[in-house]
């Protein structure tokens, strides 16, 4: 069965470069795993969340992608360059279909 695309490529119109990291190198700097340059559905918004240290964090935008932008990575961490700004990935979600495939990816940016 083919599942409907909740974020079709037709609504992804904003260019974005997402740099995903995977741990740190020997100098303590983030190790770049992959750089994804694609189009997304970008929504600037404001909201509050609580991080792992129980501190309030304000996020400023969300980016939606059709499908999985990095299937080889378990956790999506890093930053995104969009509309001339560099934003840090605060949270990432992969919405799955009932058969286990990824329908869309959402990045919460701050």
Short mmCIF file of N, CA and C in Angstrom, two decimals, residues 31-68:
data_model
loop_
_atom_site.label_atom_id
_atom_site.label_comp_id
_atom_site.label_asym_id
_atom_site.label_seq_id
_atom_site.Cartn_x
_atom_site.Cartn_y
_atom_site.Cartn_z
N UNK A 31 32.09 16.36 14.68
CA UNK A 31 32.51 15.62 13.49
C UNK A 31 31.36 15.67 12.49
N UNK A 32 31.60 16.29 11.35
CA UNK A 32 30.56 16.41 10.32
C UNK A 32 30.35 15.06 9.66
N UNK A 33 29.11 14.57 9.74
CA UNK A 33 28.78 13.28 9.14
C UNK A 33 28.29 13.45 7.71
N UNK A 34 27.41 14.42 7.50
CA UNK A 34 26.86 14.62 6.17
C UNK A 34 26.33 16.05 6.07
N UNK A 35 26.43 16.63 4.88
CA UNK A 35 25.84 17.93 4.59
C UNK A 35 24.77 17.71 3.53
N UNK A 36 23.54 18.09 3.86
CA UNK A 36 22.40 17.89 2.96
C UNK A 36 21.94 19.25 2.45
N UNK A 37 22.03 19.46 1.14
CA UNK A 37 21.52 20.69 0.54
C UNK A 37 20.28 20.31 -0.25
N UNK A 38 19.15 20.84 0.21
CA UNK A 38 17.87 20.45 -0.38
C UNK A 38 16.87 21.58 -0.20
N UNK A 39 15.64 21.31 -0.50
CA UNK A 39 14.54 22.26 -0.31
C UNK A 39 13.69 21.78 0.86
N UNK A 40 13.10 22.74 1.58
CA UNK A 40 12.28 22.39 2.73
C UNK A 40 11.06 23.30 2.80
N UNK A 41 10.14 22.93 3.66
CA UNK A 41 9.02 23.78 4.02
C UNK A 41 9.41 24.45 5.32
N UNK A 42 9.76 25.74 5.26
CA UNK A 42 10.31 26.46 6.40
C UNK A 42 9.22 27.32 7.02
N UNK A 43 9.06 27.20 8.33
CA UNK A 43 8.07 27.99 9.05
C UNK A 43 8.75 28.67 10.22
N UNK A 44 8.82 30.00 10.16
CA UNK A 44 9.35 30.74 11.29
C UNK A 44 8.28 30.83 12.36
N UNK A 45 8.64 30.48 13.57
CA UNK A 45 7.66 30.51 14.65
C UNK A 45 8.40 30.68 15.96
N UNK A 46 7.66 30.92 16.98
CA UNK A 46 8.26 31.03 18.31
C UNK A 46 7.62 30.02 19.23
N UNK A 47 8.39 29.53 20.13
CA UNK A 47 7.87 28.58 21.10
C UNK A 47 8.91 28.29 22.15
N UNK A 48 8.47 27.66 23.21
CA UNK A 48 9.36 27.32 24.30
C UNK A 48 9.37 25.82 24.51
N UNK A 49 10.54 25.32 24.90
CA UNK A 49 10.71 23.91 25.21
C UNK A 49 11.67 23.81 26.38
N UNK A 50 11.80 22.64 26.95
CA UNK A 50 12.72 22.40 28.05
C UNK A 50 13.79 21.43 27.57
N UNK A 51 15.06 21.81 27.76
CA UNK A 51 16.15 20.94 27.33
C UNK A 51 16.48 19.91 28.40
N UNK A 52 17.54 19.12 28.17
CA UNK A 52 17.90 18.05 29.09
C UNK A 52 18.39 18.55 30.45
N UNK A 53 18.78 19.82 30.53
CA UNK A 53 19.20 20.40 31.80
C UNK A 53 18.07 21.15 32.50
N UNK A 54 16.84 20.93 32.04
CA UNK A 54 15.64 21.54 32.62
C UNK A 54 15.65 23.06 32.51
N UNK A 55 16.24 23.58 31.42
CA UNK A 55 16.26 25.00 31.18
C UNK A 55 15.32 25.31 30.02
N UNK A 56 14.66 26.45 30.10
CA UNK A 56 13.76 26.85 29.03
C UNK A 56 14.57 27.26 27.80
N UNK A 57 14.17 26.77 26.65
CA UNK A 57 14.85 27.05 25.39
C UNK A 57 13.80 27.58 24.42
N UNK A 58 14.13 28.68 23.76
CA UNK A 58 13.22 29.24 22.77
C UNK A 58 13.64 28.78 21.39
N UNK A 59 12.72 28.14 20.67
CA UNK A 59 13.05 27.78 19.30
C UNK A 59 12.33 28.73 18.36
N UNK A 60 12.92 28.95 17.20
CA UNK A 60 12.46 30.02 16.34
C UNK A 60 11.87 29.55 15.02
N UNK A 61 12.08 28.30 14.65
CA UNK A 61 11.61 27.86 13.34
C UNK A 61 11.50 26.34 13.30
N UNK A 62 10.79 25.87 12.30
CA UNK A 62 10.77 24.45 12.01
C UNK A 62 10.94 24.27 10.51
N UNK A 63 11.61 23.19 10.16
CA UNK A 63 11.83 22.85 8.75
C UNK A 63 11.30 21.44 8.53
N UNK A 64 10.45 21.30 7.52
CA UNK A 64 9.85 20.01 7.17
C UNK A 64 10.45 19.53 5.85
N UNK A 65 10.78 18.24 5.80
CA UNK A 65 11.36 17.63 4.61
C UNK A 65 10.53 16.41 4.21
N UNK A 66 10.39 16.20 2.94
CA UNK A 66 9.71 15.01 2.45
C UNK A 66 10.66 13.81 2.59
N UNK A 67 10.25 12.79 3.30
CA UNK A 67 11.07 11.59 3.49
C UNK A 67 12.13 11.78 4.55
N UNK A 68 13.12 10.91 4.55
CA UNK A 68 14.20 10.92 5.53
C UNK A 68 15.42 11.59 4.91
#
